[in-house]
Amino acid sequence: MLRSRNPSPGKQKSPAARPPKGLHHEVTPVRRLLFGRPIESEHSEHALLPKIIALPVFASDAISSVAYATQQILLILGAAGLWTLQYMGVYRNLTLGITAAIVLLLAIVVSSYWQTIFAYPKGGGSYIVTRDNLGVYPSLIAGAALLIDYVLTVAVSVAAGVQNLLSTPLAQTLDIANKPVRVALICIALLTFANLRGLKESGALFATFTYLFVGSAMLMIVLGIAGPAFGWQVYGDTVNHTIPAHARHAPHGLSGLALIALALKAFASGCSAMTGTEAVADGVPAFRRPQALNAALTLVMMGAILAFLFGGISWLATSLHVVYWEHAGRHSGPVIDQISGAVFGKHGMSLRTGLYYLMQFSTAAVLFLAANTAFADFPRLSYFISRDRFLPRQLANLGDKLVYSNGIVLLGSLAVVLMIVFHASVDRLIPLYAVGVFTAFTLSQSSMVAHWFKVRSKGWNVKACINGFGAVCTGVVAITIAVEKFKDGAWMALLCGAILVCVFRAINLHYEYLRRKLTIIGWKPQPRPFSNTVLLLVPSMHKGIFPALEYARSLSPDCRGVHIEIDPADTARLRREWEEYVGEDVPLVILPSTYRSIVGPILVYLEEVQAERENHVVTVVLPEFVSRSWWHSLLHNKNGLLLRYYLLGRRGVVLCNVRYFLDDSDDSEEAASGSAV
C-alpha cells in the first residue's frame, strides 16, 4: 500500500515555521567544503564542549608550556656559567627550587580561579571580574594585558613547536631546518583555518595530539627516572652539554645579592609555564552543563598535569646535566629534544628511536595546538570588550559556525606580524611574554577580594583570604617579571598595553558620541517638507538605462538625465536617441569635461543643484548592468565605484544603483533591481 507523500495535517509545518527557500543559497559548495555546514543559532547547545575536549582546547597552552619553561630557566642559569662542574650542584638546586616555587604558585592560582569560576559561571575572565568590582580603567588594563598575551601565546607556541620540529635529524634531511619563519607562517594559517571551522570541531581535531603529548611526556619522565632500576638504559652521553667557546661565560659574582638576582631572573623566565591558566575561567560558557563544575574540574586536571610534567622535565634536565644555550641566533638542541634523545635514543632503527620521534612530533604538535587556547579565548575576550564599546563592533559578530570569525582572523594576522618581526625565535619572544598574564592574574584576584567583601556570602572571609593571597603572590611575580625582563623586551609589552588602553578609550569616545547624537530618548521628531531632485547618470543609451529611468521618475517629478561629455562627437547621437526614446519630460543635462574627469563635473553640478532651494535632497542614480560571469566585470570601466567613493560622504546626497541583469535566454528588457548604497 502506497503512502501519501503529504504529511498528516497534525504534523505539517506552518508556513511561518518553514525557512525561506533561499536561506542557504549564500553558503556555496566551496565554502561548505572548507568551513563545514553552518550551525543554526537554536542548535548552539550542541556546540558546547565536554570535559574531554575542553581540556585540550583551553588547557593546551598551559600544558604545552612545559616544553620551553624549563628551557628558559636553564638558559638564564647557563648564561651565568653555572653549567660548569664546579657549580653543577648550584645549577641543579636552583633549577629544582625555581620549578617547585612555580608549581606552588600554580596551585595558588588554580585555587583562586576555582572560586572565580563558581562566582562567575557565565565567564570569569580578568576583564569581566575586574570591570564588575574595580571599575572600567582597571578592566581595560586587564583586557589589554590579556589580548597582548594571547597574541604572544600564538607566536611563542608556534615558534617553540617549529624549534622542536626542526631539531630532528629528519628536518635536516628534508632541508627545512633553516626555514623556521616559513614553517611557522604555514602553521598559523592552518590553525586560523581550523578554528574558522568551529570551536568544537577544532577541539576534537586537536584533542588527539594533546593527549598524545601528555602520554609521551609521562612515559619519558617515568622511564627517565625509574627506568634504569628496571634495566632501561638512559643514554646520558647523548645529552648536548657542550657549549661552543664563543657562547661560554665564566661564572662571576655567584654569591649574595647577585645569586638572588640571578634566581629571580630565572624564576621570571620560568613563569612562562603559567601562561594560559586563566583560559578555563574565561571560557566557562563553552562547557557543557553543569558548566561551572565541568570548568572547575578541567582547571584542576590542567593544574595536575602541568605540575607533574613541569617537575618531571626539570628533574630529568638536572639529572642528565642538560645545558641550553643561545648565541647570535644559534642555540643548542631544545631541552625536550635532549631529554627524549637521552631517554629513548635518537639514532638507528628501533622501537626506542620511534618513541623519540613520537615525543618530538607530539611536542611540536601540542605546541602548535597550544595556540588554539588563544584562538578560543582571544575572540571571546574581544567580544566582551566590543560589547562594552571599547573595540570595533565587528568583533562581536558570531560567524555561521558559532565562532567569532573576525577575532580569529585578527589574531592570526597579528601573530603572523610577530613571527616575521622576531624571525620565529622563541628566545626573542619569551621576554615579552608572561608580564601581561600576571598583570591580569593580579587584577582578577584583587577584584575577587572586592567581590567577596561586597556579597558577603557563606565563608566569604576565607574565600577573600585565598584570593587575596593569590593577588599578593601574582602581583609580586608580575613586578619581578617586569623588572627582570624590562631590558630584554618586556618594555615593548608594557608600551603596547598602554597604547592599547588609549585605543580602547578612543573607540569608546567615538561610540559614546554616536550614541548621544542618535538617541531618540527625550527627542521629538519635527517633520518638515523637503524637495528631491533626481539625477540619472547616462554614460550612453542602452537597455539598462530605461529601468533606471523608471525608478528615477518614481522618486520625484524633478528628474534629470546627466551625461559627462568626454568625446563631443558622441554627444549629438546621444541627444537624438534621448529625444526619440525619452522625450522632453526628462531633460538631459550635458556636462563638458575639459580634462576628461568623471568626478569633477558631477561635484560642481551637485553644488549648483543643492543651492537651488532649501531642505533639498539630491538623489544620484547609477545604472549598472550585471554580467553572467564574474570575470566579465574586469572588462568594463569601474566609474561607478569611483563616483560612490566621492559621493557617499557628501551631506544631502543620496546615492543608489539600479542593476540590469543580462541573460542570453531573454533578449527583452530585464526587471531591474534597485538598492540604496
XYZ file of C-alpha atoms in Angstrom:
677
model
C 0.000 0.000 0.000
C 1.443 3.314 -1.069
C 1.735 6.079 1.494
C 0.837 9.598 0.688
C 3.814 11.908 0.266
C 1.975 14.710 2.012
C 2.437 14.817 5.774
C -0.543 14.495 8.042
C -2.289 17.764 8.904
C -1.178 17.482 12.519
C 2.498 17.249 11.582
C 2.588 19.732 8.752
C 4.726 22.771 9.402
C 3.095 26.136 9.191
C 4.429 28.498 6.535
C 5.919 30.681 9.246
C 7.903 27.724 10.578
C 9.452 26.846 7.230
C 12.775 28.521 6.463
C 12.852 30.587 3.270
C 13.913 28.657 0.203
C 16.943 30.861 -0.410
C 18.155 30.754 3.167
C 21.177 28.527 2.477
C 21.968 29.789 -1.014
C 24.688 32.084 0.313
C 26.639 29.039 1.540
C 28.452 27.967 -1.613
C 29.663 24.378 -2.077
C 33.291 25.534 -1.813
C 32.609 27.405 1.437
C 30.777 24.409 2.868
C 33.686 22.127 1.911
C 36.232 24.419 3.577
C 34.357 25.507 6.695
C 31.683 22.846 7.093
C 27.927 23.098 7.439
C 26.659 26.253 9.186
C 25.199 25.828 12.670
C 21.796 27.331 13.408
C 21.543 29.564 16.460
C 18.919 27.293 18.032
C 21.446 24.432 17.939
C 24.145 26.317 19.847
C 23.788 23.851 22.738
C 25.257 21.117 20.530
C 28.420 23.204 20.037
C 29.252 23.136 23.775
C 32.315 21.150 24.831
C 32.574 18.061 27.046
C 35.478 17.991 29.517
C 37.493 15.557 27.410
C 37.561 18.067 24.528
C 37.523 21.230 26.649
C 40.803 20.214 28.305
C 42.889 20.335 25.088
C 41.002 23.407 23.841
C 41.501 25.559 26.945
C 44.497 23.917 28.651
C 46.804 23.042 25.777
C 48.588 26.388 26.169
C 49.405 25.808 29.832
C 50.281 22.124 29.361
C 52.494 22.748 26.345
C 54.453 25.473 28.137
C 56.469 22.755 29.889
C 58.276 22.344 26.563
C 60.004 25.716 26.989
C 59.562 26.727 30.662
C 62.422 24.559 31.994
C 64.408 25.505 28.907
C 64.147 29.208 29.779
C 65.299 28.567 33.360
C 68.337 26.660 32.088
C 69.067 29.408 29.558
C 69.387 32.037 32.320
C 71.388 29.838 34.676
C 73.625 28.556 31.890
C 74.337 32.074 30.642
C 75.791 32.823 34.104
C 78.210 29.913 33.746
C 76.555 27.562 36.226
C 76.797 24.704 33.704
C 80.405 24.076 34.769
C 81.137 21.091 37.001
C 82.237 23.395 39.808
C 78.759 24.888 40.115
C 76.715 21.890 38.956
C 75.191 21.473 42.417
C 74.012 25.088 42.464
C 72.751 24.643 38.886
C 70.629 21.644 39.921
C 69.350 23.082 43.191
C 68.363 26.412 41.684
C 66.548 24.745 38.767
C 64.557 22.431 41.028
C 63.917 25.158 43.585
C 62.591 27.555 40.965
C 60.450 24.775 39.477
C 58.998 23.991 42.907
C 58.239 27.675 43.520
C 56.402 27.943 40.197
C 54.408 24.756 40.896
C 53.409 26.206 44.289
C 52.375 29.440 42.577
C 50.371 27.361 40.100
C 48.493 25.687 42.971
C 47.677 29.106 44.435
C 46.375 30.421 41.113
C 44.308 27.280 40.450
C 42.722 27.580 43.912
C 41.896 31.221 43.274
C 40.376 30.599 39.864
C 38.338 27.679 41.237
C 36.467 30.287 43.288
C 36.237 32.668 40.336
C 34.581 30.019 38.169
C 31.737 29.450 40.635
C 31.365 33.170 41.349
C 31.170 33.949 37.606
C 29.583 30.918 35.906
C 28.958 32.925 32.733
C 32.669 33.516 32.215
C 35.065 34.856 34.825
C 37.944 36.236 32.834
C 40.035 39.018 34.320
C 38.315 41.640 32.199
C 34.793 40.825 33.389
C 35.712 40.299 37.033
C 37.770 43.482 37.186
C 35.083 45.543 35.423
C 32.420 44.429 37.883
C 34.485 45.048 41.012
C 37.251 47.584 40.350
C 35.804 49.686 37.529
C 36.370 50.479 33.874
C 40.005 51.534 33.691
C 41.452 48.597 35.679
C 39.384 46.264 33.487
C 40.813 47.878 30.355
C 44.324 47.263 31.682
C 43.420 43.621 32.293
C 41.819 43.322 28.851
C 44.810 44.881 27.098
C 47.238 42.655 29.000
C 45.326 39.507 28.055
C 44.855 40.431 24.401
C 48.593 41.024 24.035
C 49.339 37.808 25.914
C 47.045 35.800 23.619
C 48.855 37.120 20.554
C 52.182 36.222 22.157
C 50.784 32.789 23.044
C 50.273 32.029 19.371
C 53.693 33.381 18.423
C 55.641 31.656 21.225
C 53.817 28.340 20.941
C 54.218 28.093 17.188
C 57.860 29.245 17.336
C 58.622 26.651 20.035
C 56.864 23.960 18.025
C 58.887 24.839 14.947
C 62.091 24.788 17.025
C 61.362 21.271 18.278
C 60.267 20.060 14.870
C 63.327 21.406 13.064
C 65.744 19.991 15.643
C 65.148 16.398 14.494
C 67.516 14.667 12.048
C 64.542 14.281 9.687
C 64.258 18.059 9.352
C 67.903 18.198 8.269
C 67.215 15.515 5.685
C 64.202 17.427 4.303
C 66.269 20.656 4.150
C 63.765 22.699 6.189
C 65.874 23.164 9.327
C 66.881 26.700 8.277
C 63.378 27.868 7.318
C 61.610 28.420 10.652
C 59.638 31.503 9.565
C 58.090 29.778 6.546
C 57.084 26.736 8.568
C 55.674 28.957 11.334
C 53.545 31.002 8.926
C 52.087 27.833 7.408
C 51.212 26.561 10.888
C 49.476 29.824 11.851
C 47.464 29.762 8.624
C 46.355 26.174 9.292
C 45.398 26.997 12.885
C 43.362 30.001 11.757
C 41.565 27.916 9.157
C 40.839 25.093 11.609
C 39.317 27.493 14.144
C 37.149 29.127 11.499
C 35.535 25.708 11.107
C 34.224 25.907 14.662
C 35.401 25.546 18.264
C 34.061 22.038 18.808
C 35.427 20.711 15.504
C 38.887 22.169 16.137
C 38.834 20.838 19.706
C 38.002 17.319 18.553
C 40.770 17.539 15.967
C 43.377 18.749 18.456
C 42.450 16.517 21.409
C 44.302 13.543 19.938
C 47.602 15.414 19.706
C 47.309 16.956 23.176
C 46.683 13.618 24.854
C 49.426 12.032 22.740
C 51.913 14.603 24.062
C 50.797 14.137 27.660
C 51.124 10.365 27.348
C 54.503 10.542 25.600
C 55.895 13.050 28.103
C 54.711 10.981 31.082
C 56.294 7.872 29.561
C 59.557 9.768 29.025
C 59.580 11.027 32.632
C 58.763 7.631 34.147
C 61.360 5.807 32.041
C 63.949 8.516 32.625
C 63.543 8.453 36.420
C 62.569 4.857 37.214
C 63.638 3.046 34.047
C 67.296 2.371 34.974
C 66.120 0.456 38.056
C 64.330 -1.982 35.734
C 67.035 -2.271 33.086
C 66.020 0.626 30.822
C 69.219 2.236 29.572
C 69.411 6.034 29.513
C 71.941 7.392 27.012
C 73.364 10.172 29.123
C 76.272 10.730 26.752
C 73.894 11.914 24.015
C 72.927 14.982 26.018
C 74.278 18.126 24.389
C 76.106 19.892 27.213
C 78.998 21.139 25.102
C 78.901 24.902 24.780
C 80.982 26.446 21.965
C 83.750 28.795 23.008
C 82.004 31.919 21.640
C 78.935 31.193 23.806
C 80.789 30.462 27.037
C 80.514 32.777 30.028
C 82.747 32.389 33.049
C 80.922 32.340 36.390
C 81.165 35.621 38.243
C 79.588 37.153 41.326
C 77.703 33.975 42.282
C 77.026 34.905 45.877
C 74.757 37.119 47.922
C 72.515 39.560 46.073
C 73.924 38.595 42.672
C 72.800 34.995 43.145
C 69.361 36.150 44.324
C 69.032 38.418 41.272
C 70.015 35.526 39.009
C 67.434 33.256 40.647
C 64.736 35.926 40.273
C 65.553 36.362 36.599
C 65.394 32.602 36.015
C 62.137 32.488 38.000
C 60.690 35.253 35.796
C 61.594 33.265 32.689
C 60.224 30.014 34.092
C 56.891 31.652 34.906
C 56.075 31.288 31.215
C 54.766 27.891 32.389
C 51.831 29.754 33.981
C 50.514 31.345 30.808
C 47.117 30.096 29.707
C 45.965 29.218 33.227
C 43.114 31.737 33.061
C 41.704 30.341 29.841
C 39.416 27.844 31.581
C 37.831 30.505 33.790
C 37.334 32.760 30.798
C 35.694 30.031 28.715
C 33.089 28.676 31.176
C 30.152 29.361 28.777
C 31.708 26.967 26.233
C 31.398 23.951 28.589
C 28.527 21.529 28.754
C 26.178 21.725 31.722
C 26.803 21.908 34.611
C 29.169 24.476 33.160
C 30.822 25.809 36.330
C 31.523 22.351 37.767
C 32.888 20.977 34.485
C 35.112 24.038 34.060
C 36.418 23.765 37.633
C 37.243 20.066 37.238
C 39.005 20.820 33.950
C 41.028 23.528 35.704
C 42.188 21.059 38.379
C 43.086 18.424 35.770
C 45.093 21.007 33.867
C 46.972 22.075 37.020
C 47.803 18.482 37.984
C 49.082 17.573 34.516
C 51.109 20.772 34.256
C 52.708 20.314 37.698
C 53.695 16.701 37.001
C 55.186 17.385 33.569
C 56.989 20.565 34.597
C 58.508 18.975 37.695
C 59.471 15.775 35.854
C 61.153 17.581 32.967
C 63.131 19.823 35.335
C 64.219 16.774 37.370
C 65.406 14.918 34.261
C 67.128 18.014 32.870
C 69.213 18.433 36.008
C 69.847 14.693 36.424
C 71.130 14.402 32.862
C 73.145 17.662 33.102
C 71.215 19.237 30.225
C 72.503 22.646 29.147
C 70.618 25.033 26.891
C 72.475 27.948 25.315
C 71.692 30.604 22.725
C 74.168 32.888 21.000
C 73.951 35.038 17.866
C 70.770 33.373 16.678
C 72.150 29.850 17.204
C 71.179 27.552 20.055
C 71.693 24.068 21.365
C 69.006 21.497 20.797
C 65.739 22.142 22.675
C 65.629 20.698 26.175
C 62.831 18.276 25.282
C 64.903 17.039 22.344
C 67.942 16.483 24.552
C 65.975 14.659 27.249
C 64.000 12.456 24.862
C 67.210 11.685 22.969
C 68.811 10.563 26.237
C 65.843 8.502 27.427
C 64.839 6.946 24.096
C 67.850 7.417 21.795
C 67.615 9.246 18.513
C 69.714 7.150 16.117
C 69.185 3.820 14.444
C 66.018 1.931 13.575
C 64.313 0.592 16.678
C 61.283 0.996 18.901
C 63.265 3.400 21.066
C 64.005 5.647 18.089
C 60.333 5.512 17.188
C 59.470 6.704 20.697
C 61.945 9.584 20.286
C 60.272 10.748 17.083
C 56.854 10.279 18.664
C 57.924 12.531 21.535
C 59.330 15.183 19.220
C 56.405 15.278 16.842
C 53.834 15.207 19.642
C 55.728 18.075 21.319
C 55.743 20.079 18.105
C 52.075 19.270 17.531
C 50.933 20.276 21.007
C 52.946 23.496 20.823
C 51.277 24.337 17.539
C 47.919 23.461 19.006
C 48.610 25.348 22.233
C 47.935 28.408 20.160
C 44.400 27.029 19.926
C 43.818 28.218 23.509
C 44.449 31.756 22.323
C 42.227 31.184 19.292
C 39.474 30.074 21.677
C 39.841 32.955 24.163
C 41.107 35.966 22.169
C 37.884 36.185 20.080
C 35.732 35.656 23.187
C 37.546 38.374 25.146
C 37.339 40.658 22.103
C 33.580 40.050 22.090
C 33.244 41.137 25.731
C 35.313 44.295 25.179
C 33.482 45.043 21.933
C 30.128 44.571 23.659
C 31.180 47.304 26.095
C 32.066 49.556 23.125
C 35.824 49.582 23.608
C 36.614 47.608 20.437
C 35.007 47.690 16.966
C 31.547 46.129 16.849
C 32.618 43.696 14.136
C 34.490 41.688 16.774
C 31.164 40.881 18.471
C 29.705 39.186 15.395
C 29.199 35.411 15.503
C 30.004 33.565 12.281
C 27.914 30.773 10.775
C 29.966 28.229 12.772
C 29.075 29.980 16.057
C 32.606 31.332 16.473
C 33.796 34.935 16.434
C 35.343 34.754 12.980
C 36.610 38.338 12.857
C 38.501 37.873 16.124
C 40.066 34.650 14.844
C 41.279 36.315 11.653
C 42.605 39.327 13.593
C 44.550 37.099 15.992
C 46.078 35.093 13.145
C 47.122 38.285 11.342
C 48.793 39.803 14.426
C 50.638 36.540 15.127
C 51.954 36.497 11.555
C 53.360 40.015 12.023
C 55.103 38.999 15.266
C 56.518 35.871 13.673
C 58.043 37.837 10.808
C 59.416 40.638 13.010
C 61.058 38.262 15.530
C 62.075 35.624 12.952
C 60.192 32.858 14.780
C 62.725 32.943 17.651
C 61.455 31.577 20.976
C 64.277 33.212 22.934
C 63.468 36.659 21.482
C 59.717 36.317 22.087
C 59.795 34.939 25.642
C 60.923 38.248 27.299
C 57.711 39.868 26.014
C 55.711 37.027 27.489
C 54.101 36.455 30.921
C 54.165 40.061 32.223
C 50.713 40.597 30.726
C 49.178 37.427 32.062
C 50.434 38.023 35.616
C 49.103 41.568 35.483
C 45.716 40.086 34.583
C 46.068 37.456 37.349
C 46.702 40.176 39.932
C 43.793 42.355 38.853
C 41.443 39.376 38.715
C 42.292 38.114 42.198
C 42.176 41.640 43.675
C 38.745 42.030 42.097
C 37.594 38.769 43.682
C 38.600 40.116 47.109
C 36.392 43.146 46.484
C 33.654 40.791 45.259
C 33.631 38.752 48.493
C 33.536 41.901 50.620
C 30.581 43.040 48.545
C 28.419 39.876 48.524
C 29.474 38.509 51.963
C 28.157 35.026 51.187
C 28.804 31.969 53.346
C 32.523 31.591 54.054
C 33.301 34.860 52.277
C 36.151 35.763 54.651
C 38.041 32.530 53.924
C 37.460 32.959 50.182
C 38.654 36.555 50.362
C 41.843 35.415 52.097
C 42.525 32.813 49.401
C 42.036 35.336 46.581
C 43.954 37.992 48.499
C 46.923 35.684 48.977
C 46.777 34.837 45.261
C 46.702 38.539 44.381
C 49.779 39.267 46.519
C 51.731 36.336 45.050
C 50.895 37.089 41.430
C 51.464 40.818 41.994
C 54.971 40.165 43.286
C 55.636 37.889 40.313
C 54.287 40.496 37.861
C 56.636 43.152 39.283
C 59.548 40.697 39.267
C 58.958 39.788 35.610
C 58.563 43.438 34.582
C 61.840 44.427 36.308
C 63.935 41.409 35.358
C 62.735 41.272 31.745
C 62.359 45.002 31.106
C 65.559 45.469 29.108
C 65.121 42.153 27.296
C 61.799 43.173 25.763
C 59.170 43.426 28.493
C 59.147 47.178 27.884
C 57.577 46.527 24.479
C 54.718 44.556 26.034
C 54.155 47.323 28.603
C 54.215 50.017 25.918
C 51.800 48.091 23.685
C 49.476 47.631 26.666
C 49.449 51.384 27.356
C 48.792 52.168 23.682
C 46.000 49.598 23.557
C 44.270 51.142 26.585
C 44.385 54.514 24.801
C 42.888 52.894 21.694
C 40.108 51.394 23.840
C 39.304 54.820 25.204
C 39.323 56.499 21.783
C 36.942 53.870 20.364
C 34.631 54.246 23.343
C 34.561 58.036 22.978
C 33.502 57.636 19.352
C 30.693 55.230 20.209
C 29.505 57.452 23.065
C 29.484 60.479 20.766
C 27.496 58.494 18.211
C 25.033 57.347 20.868
C 24.425 60.897 22.078
C 23.839 62.137 18.547
C 21.494 59.307 17.512
C 19.495 58.649 20.670
C 15.733 59.298 20.500
C 15.312 59.466 24.279
C 13.794 62.872 25.121
C 13.724 63.837 21.445
C 10.624 64.655 19.409
C 10.742 64.463 15.613
C 9.869 67.706 13.802
C 8.820 66.765 10.279
C 9.431 69.388 7.665
C 8.829 69.137 3.931
C 11.784 68.774 1.642
C 12.239 68.537 -2.095
C 14.103 65.854 -4.024
C 15.961 66.242 -7.280
C 16.925 63.009 -9.023
C 19.995 62.918 -11.267
C 20.234 59.887 -13.546
C 23.784 59.426 -14.812
C 23.694 58.477 -18.503
C 27.018 57.246 -19.927
C 25.268 56.132 -23.156
C 21.866 54.881 -24.342
C 21.296 51.156 -23.785
C 18.607 48.858 -22.382
C 19.860 49.201 -18.835
C 19.105 52.954 -18.829
C 15.334 52.516 -19.033
C 14.711 50.550 -15.807
C 16.896 53.103 -14.027
C 14.918 55.917 -15.658
C 11.592 54.474 -14.473
C 12.982 54.155 -10.971
C 14.257 57.759 -11.046
C 10.862 59.041 -12.238
C 9.125 57.277 -9.354
C 11.220 59.207 -6.837
C 10.472 62.780 -7.896
C 8.923 64.805 -10.702
C 12.176 66.782 -10.794
C 14.168 64.143 -12.652
C 17.108 64.941 -14.911
C 19.446 62.932 -17.047
C 23.134 63.860 -16.687
C 25.849 62.999 -19.191
C 29.577 63.723 -18.730
C 30.857 64.745 -22.136
C 34.260 63.152 -22.731
C 34.046 62.921 -26.536
C 31.912 65.719 -28.089
C 31.484 63.641 -31.276
C 29.165 61.254 -29.408
C 27.005 63.973 -27.858
C 24.840 64.636 -30.940
C 23.899 60.963 -31.307
C 23.103 60.744 -27.580
C 20.784 63.781 -27.831
C 18.899 62.255 -30.778
C 18.423 58.920 -29.022
C 17.333 60.630 -25.814
C 14.704 62.716 -27.612
C 13.479 59.659 -29.527
C 13.186 57.207 -26.606
C 12.661 59.521 -23.612
C 11.246 62.814 -24.792
C 11.266 66.252 -23.275
C 9.619 65.459 -19.932
C 13.002 64.417 -18.570
C 15.665 66.960 -19.566
C 19.174 65.798 -20.480
C 21.975 67.881 -18.982
C 25.341 67.755 -20.754
C 28.366 68.498 -18.550
C 31.540 69.097 -20.603
C 34.704 67.663 -19.040
C 37.729 69.545 -20.327
C 40.183 67.234 -18.576
C 38.171 64.032 -19.172
C 37.308 63.738 -15.475
C 34.159 61.889 -14.452
C 34.015 63.101 -10.848
C 34.867 66.810 -11.181
C 31.890 67.958 -13.326
C 29.461 65.940 -11.170
C 30.693 67.567 -7.958
C 30.400 71.065 -9.461
C 26.898 70.401 -10.789
C 25.811 68.906 -7.448
C 26.740 72.145 -5.672
C 24.620 74.106 -8.164
C 21.623 71.811 -7.734
C 21.842 71.805 -3.932
C 21.920 75.619 -3.929
C 18.628 75.864 -5.848
C 16.390 75.541 -2.745
C 16.432 74.837 0.989
C 15.670 71.468 2.624
C 16.802 69.908 -0.591
C 17.923 66.320 -1.174
C 19.673 65.219 -4.359
C 19.428 61.549 -5.324
C 22.069 60.289 -7.749
C 21.056 57.132 -9.640
C 23.790 54.958 -11.174
C 22.567 52.449 -13.801
C 24.709 49.288 -13.949
C 24.458 46.054 -15.861
C 25.440 42.725 -14.309
C 27.133 40.087 -16.465
C 26.641 36.369 -16.086
C 30.351 35.671 -15.351
C 32.398 37.383 -12.674
C 35.373 37.895 -14.964
C 33.273 39.898 -17.447
C 33.283 42.774 -14.953
C 37.052 43.051 -15.380
C 36.479 44.118 -18.995
C 34.461 47.230 -18.138
C 35.088 50.607 -16.536
C 34.617 50.984 -12.787
C 33.418 54.588 -12.865
C 30.513 53.702 -10.579
C 32.906 52.692 -7.799
C 34.852 55.922 -8.187
C 31.698 58.026 -8.026
C 30.458 56.188 -4.955
C 33.763 56.871 -3.209
C 33.449 60.635 -3.751
C 29.698 61.000 -3.282
C 28.958 58.838 -0.232
C 30.442 61.377 2.171
C 28.518 64.399 0.843
C 25.784 65.870 3.023
C 22.326 65.991 1.414
C 23.178 63.457 -1.320
C 21.560 60.019 -1.605
C 23.332 57.532 -3.830
C 21.816 54.356 -5.264
C 22.459 51.990 -8.124
C 19.914 50.227 -10.334
C 21.157 46.949 -11.749
C 20.197 45.461 -15.090
C 20.819 41.707 -15.314
C 21.998 40.303 -18.617
C 20.543 36.968 -19.685
C 21.123 35.380 -23.096
C 17.910 33.370 -22.829
C 15.799 36.511 -22.837
C 16.613 39.451 -25.083
C 13.780 41.507 -23.670
C 14.319 44.123 -21.010
C 15.024 42.581 -17.629
C 13.392 43.703 -14.410
C 15.779 45.975 -12.601
C 16.898 45.612 -9.031
C 17.484 48.865 -7.141
C 19.413 49.149 -3.926
C 20.438 52.106 -1.808
C 24.173 52.406 -1.332
